[in-house]
Amino acid sequence: MKPTFSESMELVGLSTNWNNFSDEQKELINTLVENGQTHLFSGWDEPGTNDEAKKEFLESLEKINGNYPGGLVGYISNARKLLAESKAGANPFEGLTPEQPEKVDLTSFTDEFKKYEKIGADYFDKTGVVLVAGGLGERLGYNGIKIDIAVEVLEETTYLKHYADNLLAMQARSESKRPVPFIIMVSQDTGPKTIQSLEENNYFGLQKEQVHILQQELVPAISDNDGALALKEKYELILKPHGHGDIHMLLHTSGVAAKLAAEGIEYFMFIQDTNGPSFNTLPAAIGASVANGYDFNSLAIVRRPGEAVGGLAKLVGNGKEFTLNVEYNQLDPLLRATINPEGDVADETGFSPFPGNCNTLVIKTDSYVRILEATQGIIAEFVNPKYTDETKTAFKKPTRLETMMQDLPKLFGESEKVGVTIFDRMWSFSPNKNNVTDAAAKYASGGPADASATAENDFYAAGRARLEAAGMKVVEGEEIKILGVPFTVGPKVILRPSFAMTLEEGASKISGGSISDQATLIIDGADVSLENVELSGKTGLVVKACSGAKVTVKGKFENDGFELVELGADADVPEYLKIRGYRFENRGAQTFEFTEPGEYVVEA
Ligand code: UTP
């Protein structure tokens, strides 16, 4: 193959290296030069100088070319189009008016809530869980992968183990016992440690085959409106993350979505790396999707005006209507320009009329696979260049195309139905994404802290809510501040998914009883039941039963339980404790563990 470009002075060096390239590389170089990328090959050294760097450069171009549907040419042409729109100042919401989306309100544990949970529970073996875990977590600043952080430090359960436990509980409850597919999207930054964590922990009891690891790749940065790929130095591109919308592309290109759909998986639930409560919502959210025929169900919370989460709105106009996440910085101007000159303000409920997006999504697989095939999984890319001035001709630094997984409905037509299911915040959305200093500042200025301590706090609060829903008397403890972040002292309640996946299941295993404001209760096991259990003072009670061990717990327990010990900002402790500022010390909690099948009674 010959060069198709003319031999300018600039490309003399490239030509002298020509015979060292493979046919594929020659073709790619020709195509890139034809597509305005001559600068990538300008001033190349003669053969014998920097050959290793040239080889690695070409390999990186080939890799990106292979990973992106439509290859590098597709990426460059998408970039040019989006950059032209951005330069023209195109308003993505032109002609559209926000209205209320179709909503299901599950903010309290009503009969409707229980009805949806029941429907969803029948879909445990028809559901796959997709975890997007490729993010760097710069705001948290944890020195490791986020899913390795403990969601609670009484037993130090990591996010990854907590998610795996939920999958195991789902499959144990289905008639078919079919393993729940677990798709984990990783990136270069998180991939090796995610695999290490799974392997060192024997996949947390999951079968290796049910776990699908998909790795997202970085995309090239772009330095101008013509889509010139940016170089860090000669022979090295600048690469940047493409965003969590990559999950759609990877589920398509890997064939995993189509394969699982063909195998009978009807819904995917998409969750984020450190949102511990996601599985609290899973049964009712799947139920809401099934009962209302939603192709796409966005889980949401009531949103404080101005809060930094996207607002979910039905956008109507131009002969179309579709329900979409509107980023919080776009919501205010959109509202001002359309329905409310005051912008993003509260309605009579005290909250924004537009629910806040938790980015937990339930997507119906048959419509999903159809959309993926039609789009190759490239979901509504966008570009957000920072221009040097109002002429919008130069960027302050190279930009790149990005995608967000919640933008999928942008590709929906009239036949796809989008709904929003609103849950209580503690029950559904408590991400661990801010370091403790920033979290304290956010909290002080009236926003959610979204930190390790608040995530753990909500983990226990969800346990308390399950006890209360089952009829136990729960005395809520006081809220204290630890390093400026709020934390309710108790009771600390962990009801493992093995014990209960739905409210009804919890209620069937708990009768009566009470728990005091500083007590701790941890239950793990499908056949444990609590009969008028009373935990007073600081009492701690831990009951764990293997499969086949039927344990009845009764009576009034009293001991010195677990004590909360504050650590201070400069404590010399492991990072997972440092990021929350406390730990628990066992001062005499009672633990009952049953590792053999049989019938047992635990009595105080
Ligand atoms: P976040 O918005 O929390 O971003 O991502 P982040 O990159 O992890 O954290 P910061 O902004 O650096 O502090 C939301 C979810 O999307 C995943 C994250 O892992 C998290 O579960 N994500 C984000 C990806 O999987 N890939 C990406 O390219 C970006």
XYZ file of C-alpha atoms and ligand atoms in Angstrom:
633
model
C 0.000 0.000 0.000
C 1.282 3.421 -0.916
C 0.851 6.735 0.874
C -2.127 8.574 -0.589
C -0.882 11.896 0.716
C 1.512 14.110 -1.131
C 5.007 14.189 0.236
C 5.236 17.593 1.807
C 8.264 18.596 3.833
C 6.168 18.035 6.914
C 5.614 14.370 6.111
C 9.030 13.471 4.738
C 9.936 11.718 7.980
C 6.718 9.709 7.889
C 7.460 8.549 4.350
C 10.913 7.348 5.270
C 9.345 5.117 7.928
C 6.612 3.817 5.566
C 8.056 0.368 4.970
C 8.124 -0.340 8.704
C 4.344 -0.092 9.003
C 1.816 -2.906 8.686
C -0.842 -2.653 5.949
C -3.453 -1.795 8.582
C -1.263 0.969 9.946
C -0.646 2.356 6.467
C -4.345 2.428 5.770
C -5.086 4.137 9.077
C -2.389 6.772 8.492
C -3.725 7.491 5.007
C -7.237 7.857 6.366
C -6.177 10.111 9.223
C -4.192 12.401 6.940
C -7.198 12.598 4.613
C -9.286 13.551 7.656
C -7.252 16.547 8.716
C -4.796 14.844 11.081
C -1.535 15.549 9.262
C -0.123 17.158 12.422
C -0.047 13.738 14.098
C 2.692 12.665 11.705
C 4.488 15.916 11.206
C 8.270 16.056 11.637
C 8.745 12.354 12.275
C 12.279 11.149 12.877
C 14.113 8.962 10.398
C 13.963 5.199 11.000
C 16.302 4.262 13.854
C 15.326 7.229 15.984
C 12.441 6.931 18.484
C 11.196 3.747 16.793
C 9.678 2.405 20.020
C 7.698 5.624 20.563
C 6.430 5.532 16.968
C 5.367 1.903 17.372
C 3.472 2.630 20.596
C 1.844 5.683 19.036
C 0.551 3.707 16.065
C -0.623 0.923 18.345
C -2.569 3.400 20.458
C -4.207 4.847 17.328
C -5.113 1.348 16.162
C -6.567 0.464 19.548
C -8.783 3.548 19.714
C -9.775 3.046 16.093
C -10.916 -0.486 16.917
C -12.739 0.392 20.107
C -14.901 3.246 18.940
C -17.808 2.260 16.680
C -17.094 4.004 13.387
C -13.414 4.196 14.288
C -11.328 7.344 14.607
C -12.906 8.819 11.490
C -16.318 8.413 13.111
C -15.039 10.045 16.293
C -13.540 12.987 14.387
C -16.691 13.503 12.359
C -18.906 13.349 15.485
C -16.573 15.845 17.149
C -16.740 18.281 14.220
C -20.506 18.176 14.175
C -20.893 18.702 17.924
C -18.229 21.409 18.021
C -19.973 23.268 15.196
C -23.251 23.113 17.140
C -21.518 24.304 20.280
C -19.875 27.177 18.417
C -23.229 28.186 16.944
C -24.575 28.277 20.505
C -27.301 25.776 19.644
C -29.796 25.426 22.486
C -30.434 21.695 23.001
C -33.862 22.515 24.414
C -34.975 24.908 21.685
C -38.744 24.741 21.291
C -39.192 22.419 24.259
C -41.241 23.141 27.373
C -40.704 21.178 30.585
C -43.685 19.405 32.097
C -44.060 16.880 34.885
C -42.846 13.420 33.883
C -44.957 10.322 34.456
C -44.257 9.488 38.084
C -44.798 6.679 40.547
C -44.501 7.934 44.117
C -42.956 5.286 46.350
C -41.587 7.647 48.986
C -43.463 5.813 51.726
C -44.142 2.167 52.413
C -47.743 2.084 51.214
C -49.717 -0.876 49.931
C -48.775 0.279 46.464
C -45.102 0.035 47.424
C -45.615 -3.519 48.643
C -47.594 -4.400 45.527
C -44.708 -3.266 43.326
C -42.160 -5.131 45.454
C -44.172 -8.295 45.013
C -44.266 -7.910 41.241
C -40.542 -7.095 41.115
C -39.594 -10.073 43.292
C -40.973 -12.376 40.600
C -38.401 -10.903 38.226
C -35.282 -11.665 40.284
C -34.241 -14.320 37.786
C -35.082 -12.123 34.808
C -32.979 -9.176 35.962
C -29.325 -8.357 35.367
C -27.393 -5.803 37.394
C -25.021 -3.375 35.675
C -22.500 -1.565 37.866
C -20.651 1.385 36.351
C -17.365 1.510 38.186
C -14.892 3.161 35.867
C -14.817 6.566 37.563
C -11.737 8.001 39.197
C -13.484 9.278 42.305
C -11.370 12.408 42.438
C -13.796 14.158 44.771
C -13.499 11.370 47.327
C -9.760 11.082 46.831
C -9.640 7.474 48.070
C -6.413 5.711 47.326
C -7.892 2.618 45.719
C -11.072 1.630 43.937
C -14.298 2.943 45.386
C -16.086 -0.433 45.423
C -13.399 -1.717 47.817
C -14.418 0.836 50.452
C -16.499 -0.408 53.369
C -20.109 0.764 53.249
C -20.306 0.092 56.999
C -17.542 -0.410 59.537
C -19.294 -2.602 62.101
C -18.416 -5.594 59.948
C -16.503 -3.713 57.254
C -18.604 -4.853 54.315
C -17.294 -3.398 51.068
C -19.605 -2.033 48.393
C -18.613 -4.880 46.096
C -19.418 -7.527 48.704
C -22.683 -5.802 49.545
C -23.710 -5.846 45.868
C -22.663 -9.493 45.472
C -24.636 -10.422 48.613
C -27.716 -8.873 47.048
C -27.263 -10.826 43.844
C -26.895 -14.038 45.843
C -30.047 -13.188 47.784
C -31.968 -12.495 44.568
C -31.015 -15.789 43.005
C -31.702 -17.732 46.221
C -35.260 -16.375 46.114
C -36.063 -17.201 42.507
C -37.605 -20.492 41.537
C -35.049 -21.154 38.830
C -32.089 -20.265 41.103
C -30.508 -18.906 37.978
C -27.394 -16.780 38.632
C -28.151 -13.068 38.312
C -25.859 -11.587 35.636
C -23.524 -8.965 37.071
C -21.952 -6.633 34.531
C -19.208 -4.389 35.855
C -17.852 -1.568 33.731
C -14.283 -0.721 34.681
C -11.684 1.590 33.187
C -7.924 1.435 32.878
C -7.802 3.037 36.321
C -10.173 0.675 38.104
C -9.965 -2.577 36.100
C -6.944 -4.353 37.626
C -7.977 -3.659 41.230
C -11.581 -4.707 40.545
C -10.426 -8.037 39.163
C -7.990 -8.445 42.049
C -10.740 -7.800 44.568
C -13.042 -10.341 42.923
C -10.334 -12.971 42.671
C -8.978 -12.532 46.188
C -12.496 -12.933 47.550
C -13.498 -15.877 45.396
C -15.976 -13.651 43.545
C -17.800 -13.121 46.855
C -19.637 -16.391 46.319
C -20.764 -15.566 42.788
C -19.884 -17.799 39.881
C -17.132 -16.367 37.759
C -19.288 -16.892 34.642
C -22.073 -14.672 35.905
C -19.704 -11.702 36.217
C -19.003 -9.818 32.992
C -16.223 -7.267 33.161
C -16.337 -4.659 30.405
C -13.516 -2.174 30.155
C -14.149 1.321 28.871
C -11.310 2.984 26.999
C -10.177 6.552 26.998
C -10.906 8.701 23.962
C -8.575 11.186 22.261
C -8.705 14.809 23.268
C -9.453 17.360 20.553
C -7.648 20.653 20.236
C -9.763 22.680 17.792
C -13.128 23.045 16.087
C -11.857 20.995 13.117
C -11.508 17.953 15.320
C -7.690 17.864 15.383
C -6.595 15.150 17.796
C -4.423 16.664 20.506
C -0.851 15.564 21.111
C 0.782 15.586 24.523
C 4.116 15.425 22.737
C 5.358 13.947 19.486
C 4.152 10.311 19.257
C 1.687 10.604 22.170
C -2.000 11.484 22.144
C -3.797 13.129 25.030
C -6.477 10.678 26.175
C -9.455 11.394 28.428
C -12.437 9.516 29.914
C -15.535 9.313 27.745
C -18.036 9.114 30.662
C -20.362 6.460 32.060
C -22.485 6.451 28.891
C -19.783 4.083 27.568
C -21.663 1.293 29.278
C -24.210 1.289 26.457
C -21.537 1.038 23.772
C -19.764 -1.769 25.634
C -22.948 -3.736 26.270
C -23.507 -3.525 22.538
C -20.017 -4.174 21.148
C -19.386 -7.031 23.608
C -22.676 -8.643 22.589
C -23.516 -9.072 26.290
C -26.816 -7.169 26.205
C -28.146 -9.095 23.218
C -26.946 -12.421 24.617
C -28.541 -11.907 28.030
C -31.762 -10.652 26.464
C -31.871 -13.776 24.301
C -31.338 -15.853 27.442
C -34.424 -14.394 29.087
C -33.106 -11.387 31.004
C -35.921 -8.825 30.737
C -34.554 -5.919 32.765
C -31.199 -4.418 33.572
C -30.801 -2.317 36.668
C -27.913 0.132 36.338
C -26.254 1.191 39.585
C -23.328 3.409 40.573
C -20.199 2.376 42.425
C -20.889 3.827 45.877
C -24.642 4.081 46.111
C -25.243 1.505 48.853
C -29.062 1.743 48.956
C -29.562 0.802 45.283
C -30.801 -2.674 46.145
C -33.368 -1.377 48.636
C -35.200 -0.034 45.627
C -34.641 -2.898 43.216
C -37.780 -5.007 43.813
C -40.230 -2.073 43.772
C -38.470 -0.343 40.883
C -38.574 -3.455 38.709
C -42.207 -3.888 39.764
C -42.997 -0.312 38.714
C -41.347 -0.920 35.333
C -43.276 -4.131 34.763
C -46.646 -2.821 35.945
C -46.452 0.452 34.023
C -44.777 -0.866 30.901
C -41.715 1.369 31.270
C -38.923 0.805 28.796
C -36.812 3.155 30.877
C -37.402 3.883 34.531
C -35.342 6.603 36.232
C -35.180 6.277 39.983
C -35.479 9.624 41.660
C -35.700 11.552 44.911
C -37.456 14.768 45.778
C -35.037 17.475 44.793
C -34.107 20.640 46.628
C -34.132 23.613 44.231
C -30.612 24.247 42.977
C -29.351 20.894 44.237
C -26.505 19.512 42.124
C -28.434 16.552 40.744
C -30.208 16.541 37.405
C -33.946 17.215 37.288
C -36.230 14.764 35.482
C -38.695 16.458 33.182
C -40.976 15.658 30.298
C -39.931 17.953 27.465
C -42.704 18.768 25.052
C -42.475 20.566 21.725
C -41.473 20.313 18.074
C -44.155 17.627 17.693
C -42.415 15.389 20.211
C -42.314 14.654 23.887
C -39.729 12.738 25.860
C -38.719 12.393 29.489
C -35.135 13.250 30.195
C -32.589 14.176 32.807
C -31.850 17.904 32.542
C -28.506 18.706 34.166
C -28.982 21.029 37.124
C -27.035 23.876 35.492
C -29.316 23.672 32.435
C -32.553 23.296 34.364
C -32.656 26.799 35.804
C -32.167 28.619 32.452
C -34.648 26.264 30.771
C -37.312 26.983 33.392
C -36.664 30.734 33.199
C -36.986 30.674 29.436
C -40.216 28.678 29.494
C -42.563 28.117 32.406
C -41.202 30.038 35.372
C -39.311 33.348 35.234
C -37.989 32.592 38.723
C -36.219 29.473 37.483
C -35.431 26.457 39.647
C -37.515 27.213 42.739
C -39.649 25.198 45.153
C -43.362 24.574 44.617
C -45.931 24.291 47.428
C -44.299 21.033 48.625
C -41.090 22.911 49.442
C -39.200 20.989 46.758
C -38.482 21.407 43.091
C -41.390 20.165 40.957
C -38.818 18.167 38.981
C -37.595 15.033 40.782
C -33.841 14.540 41.211
C -32.124 11.845 39.209
C -30.373 9.137 41.327
C -28.841 7.648 38.200
C -30.181 4.260 39.112
C -31.919 3.096 35.962
C -34.146 0.172 35.121
C -34.116 -0.538 31.402
C -36.178 -3.130 29.582
C -33.810 -5.300 27.598
C -35.824 -5.830 24.415
C -36.192 -2.123 23.667
C -32.628 -1.573 24.859
C -31.117 -4.086 22.468
C -33.130 -2.584 19.631
C -31.801 0.907 20.408
C -28.261 -0.377 20.775
C -28.402 -2.015 17.393
C -29.734 1.110 15.741
C -27.115 3.394 17.329
C -24.162 1.048 17.881
C -24.495 2.056 21.490
C -23.191 5.581 20.972
C -25.589 7.397 23.198
C -26.076 11.114 22.747
C -22.499 12.303 22.906
C -21.893 15.879 23.872
C -18.947 18.215 24.016
C -18.236 20.894 26.548
C -15.230 22.964 25.414
C -14.016 25.892 27.479
C -13.340 28.635 24.903
C -10.632 31.269 25.272
C -13.040 34.055 24.157
C -16.465 34.734 22.703
C -15.301 34.049 19.129
C -15.334 30.404 20.195
C -12.424 29.615 17.908
C -9.889 28.347 20.436
C -10.106 26.169 23.565
C -8.397 26.833 26.892
C -7.407 23.176 26.925
C -8.201 20.198 24.717
C -11.738 18.879 25.038
C -13.310 15.497 24.237
C -16.633 13.881 23.485
C -18.493 12.553 26.504
C -21.581 10.499 27.171
C -23.848 9.927 30.176
C -25.796 6.746 30.705
C -28.996 8.588 31.680
C -29.193 10.155 28.199
C -30.441 6.969 26.533
C -34.040 8.280 26.217
C -32.752 10.945 23.825
C -32.833 8.142 21.267
C -36.315 6.911 22.079
C -39.227 7.182 19.710
C -42.933 7.335 20.338
C -43.236 3.679 21.196
C -40.798 3.755 24.132
C -42.204 4.680 27.484
C -40.180 6.498 30.143
C -41.242 6.770 33.771
C -39.830 8.130 36.991
C -40.100 6.256 40.280
C -39.551 8.400 43.347
C -38.199 6.923 46.575
C -37.240 8.324 49.922
C -33.677 9.652 49.732
C -32.255 7.541 52.547
C -33.782 4.425 50.966
C -32.473 5.057 47.473
C -29.665 7.567 47.133
C -26.744 8.057 49.464
C -23.557 8.129 47.406
C -20.152 8.201 49.007
C -18.364 10.653 46.786
C -16.993 13.581 48.782
C -13.941 13.697 51.006
C -14.722 14.614 54.571
C -13.574 18.245 54.344
C -15.634 18.992 51.238
C -18.554 16.999 52.645
C -18.586 19.119 55.816
C -18.510 22.300 53.719
C -21.360 21.090 51.497
C -23.406 20.170 54.530
C -22.677 23.528 56.185
C -23.987 25.296 53.113
C -27.258 23.391 53.259
C -26.603 20.581 50.763
C -26.230 16.840 51.249
C -22.769 15.739 52.459
C -22.731 12.544 50.348
C -19.762 11.222 52.284
C -18.651 7.939 53.870
C -20.340 8.772 57.174
C -23.674 9.769 55.638
C -23.610 6.683 53.399
C -23.102 4.477 56.462
C -25.722 6.434 58.365
C -28.301 5.776 55.648
C -27.299 2.128 55.530
C -28.385 1.783 59.170
C -31.398 4.031 58.652
C -32.672 1.688 55.941
C -32.295 -1.206 58.406
C -34.293 0.774 60.975
C -36.973 1.495 58.392
C -37.304 -2.217 57.632
C -37.689 -3.015 61.343
C -40.318 -0.337 61.770
C -42.179 -1.503 58.682
C -42.251 -4.960 60.264
C -43.802 -3.536 63.433
C -40.812 -3.324 65.766
C -40.556 -0.256 67.992
C -37.516 1.753 66.987
C -36.245 4.660 69.096
C -34.162 6.913 66.899
C -30.936 8.275 68.419
C -29.588 11.814 68.343
C -27.734 13.241 65.404
C -24.151 14.262 66.122
C -21.512 15.826 63.867
C -18.300 13.962 63.199
C -15.708 16.195 61.506
C -18.632 18.393 60.511
C -20.623 15.584 58.872
C -23.951 14.458 60.406
C -24.290 10.959 61.847
C -27.199 9.492 63.826
C -25.848 7.450 66.703
C -28.326 4.640 66.343
C -29.801 2.222 66.494
C -27.428 0.703 63.981
C -29.364 -1.940 62.105
C -28.083 -4.222 59.377
C -30.558 -6.669 57.917
C -28.536 -8.507 55.306
C -30.194 -9.241 51.963
C -30.032 -12.962 52.851
C -32.591 -12.118 55.575
C -34.973 -9.873 53.652
C -35.156 -8.426 50.160
C -38.660 -6.968 50.518
C -40.681 -5.362 53.312
C -43.101 -8.244 53.278
C -40.307 -10.727 53.780
C -38.958 -8.719 56.715
C -42.418 -8.537 58.264
C -42.853 -12.295 57.920
C -39.729 -12.871 60.038
C -40.133 -10.188 62.698
C -42.871 -9.948 65.278
C -43.023 -7.250 67.909
C -39.990 -6.186 69.898
C -38.116 -2.946 70.373
C -34.703 -1.454 69.855
C -33.237 1.489 71.739
C -31.503 4.532 70.337
C -27.916 3.319 70.817
C -28.336 -0.400 70.232
C -27.013 -2.479 67.329
C -28.697 -5.343 65.506
C -27.160 -7.382 62.700
C -29.049 -10.262 61.126
C -27.678 -12.466 58.372
C -29.509 -15.585 57.227
C -32.666 -16.542 55.397
C -34.238 -18.547 58.227
C -33.757 -16.253 61.179
C -36.862 -14.949 62.918
C -37.221 -12.415 65.708
C -39.964 -12.831 68.293
C -40.456 -9.902 70.635
C -36.745 -9.189 70.713
C -35.862 -6.242 72.947
C -32.499 -4.511 72.760
C -32.010 -1.874 75.419
C -29.293 0.731 76.032
C -26.152 0.116 73.992
C -26.864 -3.572 73.496
C -25.389 -5.258 70.455
C -26.828 -8.446 68.977
C -25.419 -10.265 65.970
C -27.110 -13.392 64.585
C -25.735 -15.244 61.580
C -27.155 -18.440 60.218
C -25.993 -20.528 57.270
C -28.446 -21.855 54.746
C -30.558 -24.557 56.429
C -30.101 -23.161 59.949
C -33.485 -22.115 61.317
C -32.942 -19.727 64.198
C -35.579 -18.185 66.439
C -34.399 -15.224 68.492
C -36.431 -14.084 71.496
C -36.275 -12.087 74.680
C -34.628 -9.049 76.148
C -30.879 -8.614 75.550
C -28.599 -6.373 77.542
C -24.888 -5.784 77.079
C -22.447 -2.976 76.385
C -22.628 -3.431 72.612
C -20.555 -1.429 70.180
C -19.168 1.949 71.062
C -18.667 4.729 68.576
C -15.133 6.123 68.909
C -14.385 9.421 67.197
C -10.935 9.532 65.655
C -10.216 13.188 64.892
C -8.939 14.542 61.610
C -5.289 13.570 62.088
C -5.695 10.036 63.438
C -3.193 7.485 62.188
C -5.741 4.949 60.982
C -6.420 3.125 57.704
C -7.880 5.277 54.955
C -11.381 3.743 55.044
C -11.656 4.966 58.663
C -9.948 8.273 58.047
C -12.538 9.186 55.423
C -15.291 8.903 58.029
C -13.595 9.960 61.265
C -14.857 7.195 63.591
C -14.832 3.486 64.224
C -16.789 1.087 66.394
C -15.293 -0.911 69.257
C -16.966 -4.034 70.556
C -17.559 -3.677 74.312
C -19.467 -6.918 74.719
C -21.976 -7.360 71.914
C -23.352 -10.896 71.765
C -22.771 -12.847 68.571
C -24.555 -16.079 67.700
C -23.316 -17.852 64.621
C -24.756 -21.062 63.193
C -22.673 -22.822 60.595
C -24.546 -26.160 60.492
C -28.121 -26.701 59.325
C -30.571 -27.414 62.146
C -33.129 -25.741 64.419
C -31.944 -23.342 67.060
C -33.357 -20.922 69.595
C -31.431 -17.888 70.830
C -32.888 -16.607 74.054
C -31.651 -13.798 76.225
P -19.219 10.179 39.345
O -20.036 11.284 38.851
O -19.256 9.880 40.808
O -17.741 10.423 38.830
O -19.586 8.900 38.538
P -16.356 9.784 39.255
O -15.467 9.989 38.070
O -16.459 8.373 39.731
O -15.922 10.672 40.488
P -15.248 12.121 40.478
O -16.144 12.999 39.654
O -13.879 11.929 39.892
O -15.201 12.495 41.920
C -20.838 8.324 38.639
C -20.700 6.839 38.348
O -20.234 6.649 37.021
C -19.052 5.866 37.016
C -18.455 6.044 38.395
O -17.604 4.966 38.706
C -19.694 6.127 39.256
O -20.207 4.828 39.526
N -18.203 6.340 35.907
C -17.905 7.647 35.781
C -17.737 5.413 35.014
O -18.003 4.195 35.139
N -16.981 5.855 33.967
C -16.679 7.147 33.775
O -15.984 7.481 32.769
C -17.155 8.078 34.708
